[in-house]
PDB file of C-alpha atoms in Angstrom:
ATOM      1  CA  MET A   1     -15.650 -20.230  20.018  1.00 27.00           C
ATOM      2  CA  PRO A   2     -14.470 -18.324  16.562  1.00 32.00           C
ATOM      3  CA  VAL A   3     -10.002 -18.649  16.516  1.00 33.00           C
ATOM      4  CA  PRO A   4      -8.772 -14.938  17.834  1.00 32.00           C
ATOM      5  CA  ALA A   5      -8.870 -12.695  14.444  1.00 38.00           C
ATOM      6  CA  ARG A   6      -4.815 -12.019  13.543  1.00 44.00           C
ATOM      7  CA  PRO A   7      -4.421  -8.081  12.382  1.00 48.00           C
ATOM      8  CA  GLY A   8      -6.361  -7.124   9.797  1.00 61.00           C
ATOM      9  CA  THR A   9      -8.668 -10.297  10.111  1.00 61.00           C
ATOM     10  CA  ARG A  10     -12.109  -9.486  11.624  1.00 56.00           C
ATOM     11  CA  PRO A  11     -13.574 -12.139  13.213  1.00 51.00           C
ATOM     12  CA  THR A  12     -17.839 -13.735  12.308  1.00 49.00           C
ATOM     13  CA  PRO A  13     -19.197 -15.497  14.423  1.00 44.00           C
ATOM     14  CA  ASP A  14     -19.229 -20.152  12.993  1.00 43.00           C
ATOM     15  CA  THR A  15     -22.641 -19.630  13.051  1.00 50.00           C
ATOM     16  CA  ASP A  16     -23.590 -16.930  10.569  1.00 81.00           C
ATOM     17  CA  ALA A  17     -22.168 -17.998   6.222  1.00 95.00           C
ATOM     18  CA  LEU A  18     -21.120 -14.453   4.866  1.00 97.00           C
ATOM     19  CA  VAL A  19     -22.194 -15.500   1.820  1.00 98.00           C
ATOM     20  CA  ARG A  20     -25.272 -17.674   0.581  1.00 98.00           C
ATOM     21  CA  ALA A  21     -26.163 -19.032  -3.016  1.00 98.00           C
ATOM     22  CA  ARG A  22     -29.880 -20.961  -3.586  1.00 98.00           C
ATOM     23  CA  GLU A  23     -30.076 -21.612  -8.012  1.00 98.00           C
ATOM     24  CA  LEU A  24     -27.519 -18.190  -8.905  1.00 99.00           C
ATOM     25  CA  ARG A  25     -26.817 -17.630 -11.890  1.00 98.00           C
ATOM     26  CA  VAL A  26     -24.215 -15.614 -13.697  1.00 98.00           C
ATOM     27  CA  GLY A  27     -22.865 -13.993 -16.953  1.00 98.00           C
ATOM     28  CA  TYR A  28     -23.860 -11.005 -19.150  1.00 95.00           C
ATOM     29  CA  ASP A  29     -27.000 -12.097 -21.417  1.00 93.00           C
ATOM     30  CA  LEU A  30     -27.050 -15.697 -21.062  1.00 96.00           C
ATOM     31  CA  PRO A  31     -25.964 -17.571 -17.923  1.00 97.00           C
ATOM     32  CA  VAL A  32     -22.514 -19.038 -18.205  1.00 97.00           C
ATOM     33  CA  CYS A  33     -22.288 -22.035 -16.176  1.00 98.00           C
ATOM     34  CA  ALA A  34     -25.248 -24.091 -14.370  1.00 98.00           C
ATOM     35  CA  PRO A  35     -26.863 -22.716 -10.874  1.00 98.00           C
ATOM     36  CA  VAL A  36     -24.839 -22.274  -8.287  1.00 98.00           C
ATOM     37  CA  ASP A  37     -25.118 -23.443  -4.516  1.00 98.00           C
ATOM     38  CA  LEU A  38     -22.082 -22.762  -2.334  1.00 98.00           C
ATOM     39  CA  THR A  39     -22.152 -21.530   1.306  1.00 98.00           C
ATOM     40  CA  VAL A  40     -19.075 -19.393   3.053  1.00 98.00           C
ATOM     41  CA  HIS A  41     -18.472 -18.911   6.444  1.00 98.00           C
ATOM     42  CA  ALA A  42     -15.825 -17.815   8.912  1.00 97.00           C
ATOM     43  CA  GLY A  43     -12.416 -20.228   8.897  1.00 97.00           C
ATOM     44  CA  GLU A  44     -13.304 -21.668   5.385  1.00 98.00           C
ATOM     45  CA  VAL A  45     -11.970 -21.197   2.231  1.00 99.00           C
ATOM     46  CA  LEU A  46     -13.724 -21.772  -0.664  1.00 99.00           C
ATOM     47  CA  ALA A  47     -11.642 -22.939  -3.946  1.00 99.00           C
ATOM     48  CA  VAL A  48     -13.743 -22.741  -7.112  1.00 99.00           C
ATOM     49  CA  ILE A  49     -11.934 -24.764 -10.010  1.00 99.00           C
ATOM     50  CA  GLY A  50     -12.890 -24.968 -13.853  1.00 98.00           C
ATOM     51  CA  ALA A  51     -12.015 -25.165 -17.404  1.00 96.00           C
ATOM     52  CA  ASN A  52     -11.035 -21.660 -18.389  1.00 95.00           C
ATOM     53  CA  GLY A  53     -14.901 -20.029 -19.539  1.00 94.00           C
ATOM     54  CA  THR A  54     -16.306 -22.108 -17.156  1.00 96.00           C
ATOM     55  CA  GLY A  55     -17.252 -18.374 -15.136  1.00 97.00           C
ATOM     56  CA  LYS A  56     -14.995 -18.398 -12.164  1.00 98.00           C
ATOM     57  CA  SER A  57     -14.141 -15.094 -12.540  1.00 98.00           C
ATOM     58  CA  THR A  58     -17.941 -14.039 -13.340  1.00 98.00           C
ATOM     59  CA  LEU A  59     -20.032 -15.794 -10.081  1.00 98.00           C
ATOM     60  CA  LEU A  60     -16.476 -13.359  -7.933  1.00 98.00           C
ATOM     61  CA  ARG A  61     -17.650 -10.322  -9.599  1.00 97.00           C
ATOM     62  CA  THR A  62     -21.286 -11.114  -8.784  1.00 98.00           C
ATOM     63  CA  VAL A  63     -20.700 -12.374  -5.463  1.00 98.00           C
ATOM     64  CA  VAL A  64     -18.917  -8.721  -4.752  1.00 97.00           C
ATOM     65  CA  GLY A  65     -21.791  -7.147  -6.073  1.00 96.00           C
ATOM     66  CA  GLN A  66     -19.272  -5.739  -9.650  1.00 95.00           C
ATOM     67  CA  LEU A  67     -22.117  -7.687 -11.881  1.00 96.00           C
ATOM     68  CA  GLU A  68     -26.097  -8.733 -11.237  1.00 96.00           C
ATOM     69  CA  PRO A  69     -27.140 -12.316 -10.518  1.00 98.00           C
ATOM     70  CA  LEU A  70     -29.725 -13.287 -13.564  1.00 98.00           C
ATOM     71  CA  GLY A  71     -31.507 -15.570 -11.624  1.00 98.00           C
ATOM     72  CA  GLY A  72     -31.826 -17.039  -7.823  1.00 98.00           C
ATOM     73  CA  ARG A  73     -30.665 -16.090  -4.641  1.00 98.00           C
ATOM     74  CA  LEU A  74     -27.400 -14.197  -3.561  1.00 98.00           C
ATOM     75  CA  GLU A  75     -26.749 -13.015  -0.127  1.00 97.00           C
ATOM     76  CA  LEU A  76     -23.163 -11.307   1.075  1.00 97.00           C
ATOM     77  CA  LEU A  77     -23.170 -10.677   4.406  1.00 95.00           C
ATOM     78  CA  GLY A  78     -26.978 -11.283   5.326  1.00 94.00           C
ATOM     79  CA  ALA A  79     -28.384  -9.340   1.914  1.00 94.00           C
ATOM     80  CA  PRO A  80     -28.390  -8.639  -2.015  1.00 95.00           C
ATOM     81  CA  PRO A  81     -24.838  -8.015  -2.717  1.00 95.00           C
ATOM     82  CA  ASP A  82     -23.496  -4.259  -3.045  1.00 91.00           C
ATOM     83  CA  GLU A  83     -20.355  -3.089  -3.112  1.00 86.00           C
ATOM     84  CA  ARG A  84     -20.846   0.593  -2.310  1.00 88.00           C
ATOM     85  CA  SER A  85     -22.207  -0.168   0.836  1.00 90.00           C
ATOM     86  CA  ALA A  86     -20.013   0.590   4.116  1.00 90.00           C
ATOM     87  CA  GLN A  87     -20.614  -2.109   5.725  1.00 90.00           C
ATOM     88  CA  VAL A  88     -19.462  -4.680   2.278  1.00 91.00           C
ATOM     89  CA  ARG A  89     -16.426  -1.500   1.968  1.00 90.00           C
ATOM     90  CA  SER A  90     -15.444  -2.402   5.390  1.00 92.00           C
ATOM     91  CA  THR A  91     -16.005  -6.026   5.828  1.00 95.00           C
ATOM     92  CA  VAL A  92     -14.323  -7.438   1.568  1.00 97.00           C
ATOM     93  CA  ALA A  93     -11.496  -7.432   0.531  1.00 97.00           C
ATOM     94  CA  GLN A  94     -10.334  -8.115  -2.918  1.00 96.00           C
ATOM     95  CA  ASP A  95      -8.191  -8.733  -5.533  1.00 97.00           C
ATOM     96  CA  LEU A  96      -9.906  -9.704  -9.091  1.00 96.00           C
ATOM     97  CA  GLY A  97      -6.083  -9.115 -10.856  1.00 91.00           C
ATOM     98  CA  ASP A  98      -7.820  -5.556 -11.616  1.00 90.00           C
ATOM     99  CA  ASP A  99      -4.216  -3.425 -12.691  1.00 87.00           C
ATOM    100  CA  ALA A 100      -6.640  -0.709 -11.326  1.00 88.00           C
ATOM    101  CA  PHE A 101      -3.686   1.448  -9.925  1.00 95.00           C
ATOM    102  CA  PHE A 102      -3.399   5.108 -10.219  1.00 96.00           C
ATOM    103  CA  PRO A 103      -0.003   5.823 -12.579  1.00 96.00           C
ATOM    104  CA  ALA A 104       1.299   9.008 -10.295  1.00 98.00           C
ATOM    105  CA  LEU A 105       1.247   6.315  -6.314  1.00 98.00           C
ATOM    106  CA  THR A 106       4.578   5.191  -5.859  1.00 99.00           C
ATOM    107  CA  VAL A 107       4.029   1.194  -4.113  1.00 99.00           C
ATOM    108  CA  ARG A 108       4.358   2.369  -0.339  1.00 99.00           C
ATOM    109  CA  GLU A 109       2.150   5.533  -1.228  1.00 99.00           C
ATOM    110  CA  HIS A 110      -0.644   3.227  -3.121  1.00 98.00           C
ATOM    111  CA  LEU A 111      -1.042   0.762  -0.238  1.00 98.00           C
ATOM    112  CA  LEU A 112      -0.947   3.258   3.462  1.00 98.00           C
ATOM    113  CA  LEU A 113      -4.019   4.902   0.841  1.00 98.00           C
ATOM    114  CA  THR A 114      -5.363   1.820   0.762  1.00 97.00           C
ATOM    115  CA  CYS A 115      -4.747   1.898   5.108  1.00 97.00           C
ATOM    116  CA  TYR A 116      -6.029   5.534   5.066  1.00 97.00           C
ATOM    117  CA  GLY A 117      -9.175   4.952   3.868  1.00 94.00           C
ATOM    118  CA  HIS A 118     -10.274   1.447   5.976  1.00 94.00           C
ATOM    119  CA  GLY A 119      -8.453   2.725   8.715  1.00 94.00           C
ATOM    120  CA  VAL A 120      -5.858   0.780   9.752  1.00 96.00           C
ATOM    121  CA  PRO A 121      -4.409   1.028  12.987  1.00 96.00           C
ATOM    122  CA  ALA A 122      -0.383   2.136  12.877  1.00 97.00           C
ATOM    123  CA  PRO A 123      -0.566   2.392   9.129  1.00 98.00           C
ATOM    124  CA  GLY A 124       3.178   3.374   8.359  1.00 98.00           C
ATOM    125  CA  GLU A 125       4.381  -0.595   9.611  1.00 98.00           C
ATOM    126  CA  VAL A 126       1.725  -2.551   8.055  1.00 98.00           C
ATOM    127  CA  VAL A 127       3.027  -1.484   5.486  1.00 98.00           C
ATOM    128  CA  GLU A 128       6.492  -1.411   5.349  1.00 98.00           C
ATOM    129  CA  GLU A 129       6.009  -5.215   6.637  1.00 98.00           C
ATOM    130  CA  LEU A 130       3.555  -6.483   3.284  1.00 98.00           C
ATOM    131  CA  VAL A 131       6.506  -5.091   1.875  1.00 98.00           C
ATOM    132  CA  GLU A 132       8.877  -7.356   3.141  1.00 98.00           C
ATOM    133  CA  GLU A 133       6.609 -10.089   3.028  1.00 98.00           C
ATOM    134  CA  PHE A 134       5.332  -9.596  -0.782  1.00 98.00           C
ATOM    135  CA  GLY A 135       9.533  -8.824  -2.350  1.00 98.00           C
ATOM    136  CA  LEU A 136       8.620  -5.392  -2.692  1.00 98.00           C
ATOM    137  CA  VAL A 137      11.558  -3.479  -0.608  1.00 98.00           C
ATOM    138  CA  SER A 138      13.742  -2.386  -3.781  1.00 98.00           C
ATOM    139  CA  ARG A 139      10.100  -1.368  -5.617  1.00 98.00           C
ATOM    140  CA  ALA A 140       8.459   0.195  -2.376  1.00 98.00           C
ATOM    141  CA  ASP A 141       9.143   3.833  -4.277  1.00 98.00           C
ATOM    142  CA  ALA A 142       8.255   2.853  -7.647  1.00 98.00           C
ATOM    143  CA  LEU A 143       5.733   3.897 -10.063  1.00 98.00           C
ATOM    144  CA  PRO A 144       3.376   1.174 -11.488  1.00 96.00           C
ATOM    145  CA  SER A 145       4.699   1.033 -14.408  1.00 96.00           C
ATOM    146  CA  ALA A 146       7.936   0.162 -13.310  1.00 98.00           C
ATOM    147  CA  LEU A 147       6.865  -2.862 -12.055  1.00 98.00           C
ATOM    148  CA  SER A 148       6.868  -6.617 -13.145  1.00 97.00           C
ATOM    149  CA  SER A 149       3.613  -8.162 -14.037  1.00 96.00           C
ATOM    150  CA  GLY A 150       4.494  -9.724 -11.095  1.00 97.00           C
ATOM    151  CA  GLN A 151       5.657  -7.555  -9.166  1.00 98.00           C
ATOM    152  CA  ARG A 152       2.394  -5.542  -9.859  1.00 97.00           C
ATOM    153  CA  ARG A 153      -0.248  -8.778  -8.251  1.00 97.00           C
ATOM    154  CA  ARG A 154       1.076  -8.394  -5.439  1.00 98.00           C
ATOM    155  CA  LEU A 155       0.722  -5.634  -5.052  1.00 98.00           C
ATOM    156  CA  LEU A 156      -2.985  -6.255  -5.766  1.00 97.00           C
ATOM    157  CA  LEU A 157      -2.371  -8.987  -2.676  1.00 98.00           C
ATOM    158  CA  ALA A 158      -0.564  -6.544  -1.062  1.00 98.00           C
ATOM    159  CA  ALA A 159      -2.980  -4.589  -1.128  1.00 98.00           C
ATOM    160  CA  ALA A 160      -6.264  -6.919  -0.318  1.00 98.00           C
ATOM    161  CA  LEU A 161      -4.685  -7.936   2.631  1.00 98.00           C
ATOM    162  CA  ALA A 162      -3.907  -4.729   4.075  1.00 98.00           C
ATOM    163  CA  ARG A 163      -7.657  -5.038   4.684  1.00 96.00           C
ATOM    164  CA  PRO A 164      -9.315  -5.169   7.834  1.00 94.00           C
ATOM    165  CA  ARG A 165     -11.764  -8.207   6.118  1.00 96.00           C
ATOM    166  CA  SER A 166     -14.295 -11.433   7.103  1.00 97.00           C
ATOM    167  CA  LEU A 167     -14.163 -12.546   3.966  1.00 98.00           C
ATOM    168  CA  LEU A 168     -11.851 -12.332   0.882  1.00 98.00           C
ATOM    169  CA  VAL A 169     -11.820 -13.130  -2.641  1.00 99.00           C
ATOM    170  CA  LEU A 170      -9.512 -13.655  -4.722  1.00 99.00           C
ATOM    171  CA  ASP A 171      -9.444 -14.484  -8.667  1.00 98.00           C
ATOM    172  CA  GLU A 172      -6.709 -16.653  -8.904  1.00 98.00           C
ATOM    173  CA  PRO A 173      -4.516 -14.519  -7.556  1.00 98.00           C
ATOM    174  CA  GLU A 174      -1.140 -17.646  -7.727  1.00 98.00           C
ATOM    175  CA  GLN A 175      -1.660 -15.924 -11.551  1.00 97.00           C
ATOM    176  CA  ARG A 176       1.813 -14.559 -12.333  1.00 96.00           C
ATOM    177  CA  LEU A 177       3.935 -15.249  -9.241  1.00 98.00           C
ATOM    178  CA  ASP A 178       6.834 -17.518  -9.052  1.00 97.00           C
ATOM    179  CA  ALA A 179       6.736 -20.619  -7.530  1.00 97.00           C
ATOM    180  CA  GLY A 180       8.248 -19.510  -3.525  1.00 97.00           C
ATOM    181  CA  MET A 181       5.398 -16.279  -3.728  1.00 98.00           C
ATOM    182  CA  ARG A 182       2.263 -18.828  -4.636  1.00 98.00           C
ATOM    183  CA  ASN A 183       3.485 -21.666  -1.664  1.00 98.00           C
ATOM    184  CA  HIS A 184       4.060 -18.244   0.605  1.00 98.00           C
ATOM    185  CA  LEU A 185      -0.171 -17.471  -0.926  1.00 98.00           C
ATOM    186  CA  THR A 186      -1.110 -21.665   0.239  1.00 98.00           C
ATOM    187  CA  GLU A 187      -0.052 -20.501   3.656  1.00 98.00           C
ATOM    188  CA  ARG A 188      -1.042 -17.223   3.953  1.00 98.00           C
ATOM    189  CA  LEU A 189      -4.400 -18.319   3.258  1.00 98.00           C
ATOM    190  CA  VAL A 190      -4.211 -20.526   5.819  1.00 98.00           C
ATOM    191  CA  GLU A 191      -3.298 -18.859   7.675  1.00 98.00           C
ATOM    192  CA  GLU A 192      -6.790 -16.152   7.437  1.00 98.00           C
ATOM    193  CA  ARG A 193      -9.168 -19.195   7.920  1.00 97.00           C
ATOM    194  CA  GLU A 194      -6.981 -20.227  11.223  1.00 98.00           C
ATOM    195  CA  ALA A 195      -7.864 -16.044  12.458  1.00 97.00           C
ATOM    196  CA  GLY A 196     -11.315 -16.705  11.399  1.00 96.00           C
ATOM    197  CA  GLY A 197     -11.491 -14.779   8.372  1.00 97.00           C
ATOM    198  CA  ALA A 198     -13.205 -16.708   5.050  1.00 98.00           C
ATOM    199  CA  VAL A 199     -11.686 -17.025   1.793  1.00 99.00           C
ATOM    200  CA  LEU A 200     -13.347 -17.517  -1.689  1.00 99.00           C
ATOM    201  CA  LEU A 201     -10.813 -17.892  -4.509  1.00 99.00           C
ATOM    202  CA  ALA A 202     -11.139 -19.204  -7.802  1.00 99.00           C
ATOM    203  CA  THR A 203      -8.268 -21.042  -9.077  1.00 99.00           C
ATOM    204  CA  HIS A 204      -6.461 -23.207 -11.843  1.00 98.00           C
ATOM    205  CA  ASP A 205      -3.318 -24.163  -8.107  1.00 98.00           C
ATOM    206  CA  PRO A 206      -4.097 -27.929  -7.266  1.00 98.00           C
ATOM    207  CA  ALA A 207      -1.008 -26.975  -5.189  1.00 98.00           C
ATOM    208  CA  VAL A 208      -3.008 -23.807  -3.052  1.00 98.00           C
ATOM    209  CA  VAL A 209      -6.526 -25.660  -3.303  1.00 99.00           C
ATOM    210  CA  ALA A 210      -5.522 -28.574  -1.415  1.00 98.00           C
ATOM    211  CA  GLY A 211      -2.686 -26.872   0.875  1.00 98.00           C
ATOM    212  CA  ALA A 212      -5.610 -23.867   2.388  1.00 99.00           C
ATOM    213  CA  ALA A 213      -8.871 -25.261   0.802  1.00 99.00           C
ATOM    214  CA  THR A 214     -11.941 -26.884   2.914  1.00 99.00           C
ATOM    215  CA  ALA A 215     -13.666 -27.403  -0.183  1.00 98.00           C
ATOM    216  CA  VAL A 216     -14.550 -26.904  -3.557  1.00 99.00           C
ATOM    217  CA  LEU A 217     -16.933 -26.635  -6.161  1.00 99.00           C
ATOM    218  CA  LEU A 218     -15.858 -27.729  -9.382  1.00 99.00           C
ATOM    219  CA  ILE A 219     -18.229 -25.984 -11.720  1.00 98.00           C
ATOM    220  CA  GLY A 220     -19.311 -26.739 -15.614  1.00 96.00           C
ATOM    221  CA  GLU A 221     -21.268 -25.144 -18.683  1.00 93.00           C
ATOM    222  CA  ASP A 222     -24.198 -28.413 -17.552  1.00 95.00           C
ATOM    223  CA  GLN A 223     -23.344 -28.771 -13.836  1.00 96.00           C
ATOM    224  CA  VAL A 224     -21.440 -27.517 -10.668  1.00 97.00           C
ATOM    225  CA  GLN A 225     -20.050 -30.187  -8.609  1.00 98.00           C
ATOM    226  CA  PRO A 226     -18.818 -29.834  -4.325  1.00 98.00           C
ATOM    227  CA  LEU A 227     -15.807 -31.476  -3.367  1.00 98.00           C
ATOM    228  CA  ASP A 228     -13.275 -32.400  -0.949  1.00 98.00           C
ATOM    229  CA  PRO A 229     -10.124 -30.300  -2.010  1.00 98.00           C
ATOM    230  CA  ALA A 230      -7.566 -33.791  -2.856  1.00 98.00           C
ATOM    231  CA  ALA A 231     -10.394 -35.194  -4.897  1.00 98.00           C
ATOM    232  CA  GLY A 232     -10.269 -30.761  -6.114  1.00 98.00           C
ATOM    233  CA  ALA A 233      -7.092 -30.401  -6.757  1.00 98.00           C
ATOM    234  CA  ALA A 234      -7.637 -33.713  -8.919  1.00 98.00           C
ATOM    235  CA  ALA A 235      -9.949 -32.482 -11.500  1.00 98.00           C
ATOM    236  CA  ILE A 236      -7.600 -29.012 -12.158  1.00 97.00           C
ATOM    237  CA  ASP A 237      -4.694 -31.801 -12.958  1.00 91.00           C
ATOM    238  CA  ALA A 238      -7.373 -33.519 -15.306  1.00 91.00           C
ATOM    239  CA  LEU A 239      -9.038 -30.477 -16.957  1.00 90.00           C
TER     240      LEU A 239
END
């Protein structure tokens, strides 16, 4: 049976793949990596690793429907990805590193807007918990322009985690975080999978891979190779 969900996480039957790709080709005009096969189920954390420029971010943006596949087959929640669909918007939470903030809204107001937009119960309590969790208490009433780069990344992560979700998609979430917050990120990803959620992330951090991933996909221009987490962490060190 699925693991009971923590608040914000929607369990999915473990027989259903949230993401399934076969011979998937991603890129803009030309493929940026070899064809990709992957599957992500509830309770799994799939870490995508590879050198810079090998298509990790492009793969994630294709999975969530921001980019069209160049070929192959891709299903998100059992259908071709469409980021505008109600099912995707209510089930998939993401932080792809885009600092797309409303310039006139404070940290707290950004998180409240996310909660209200997704029907989160007790939004005020959820926001205060996230503000504290991500070390933003002293900046809760600050505008995005007044935040440091690391604080903006923490706000992006908090906003993603404020949403109800079955699938969490993160693009190098460790970037711009200090060591303590990176450790917390790893713990959060473990909590996510243990609550029955699924995570698809691109990362360069071997500690995140070793500590949270259940599977690893090493992507490159010439081949895509599945690895176990220990081998994946070692591969990052060798890139």
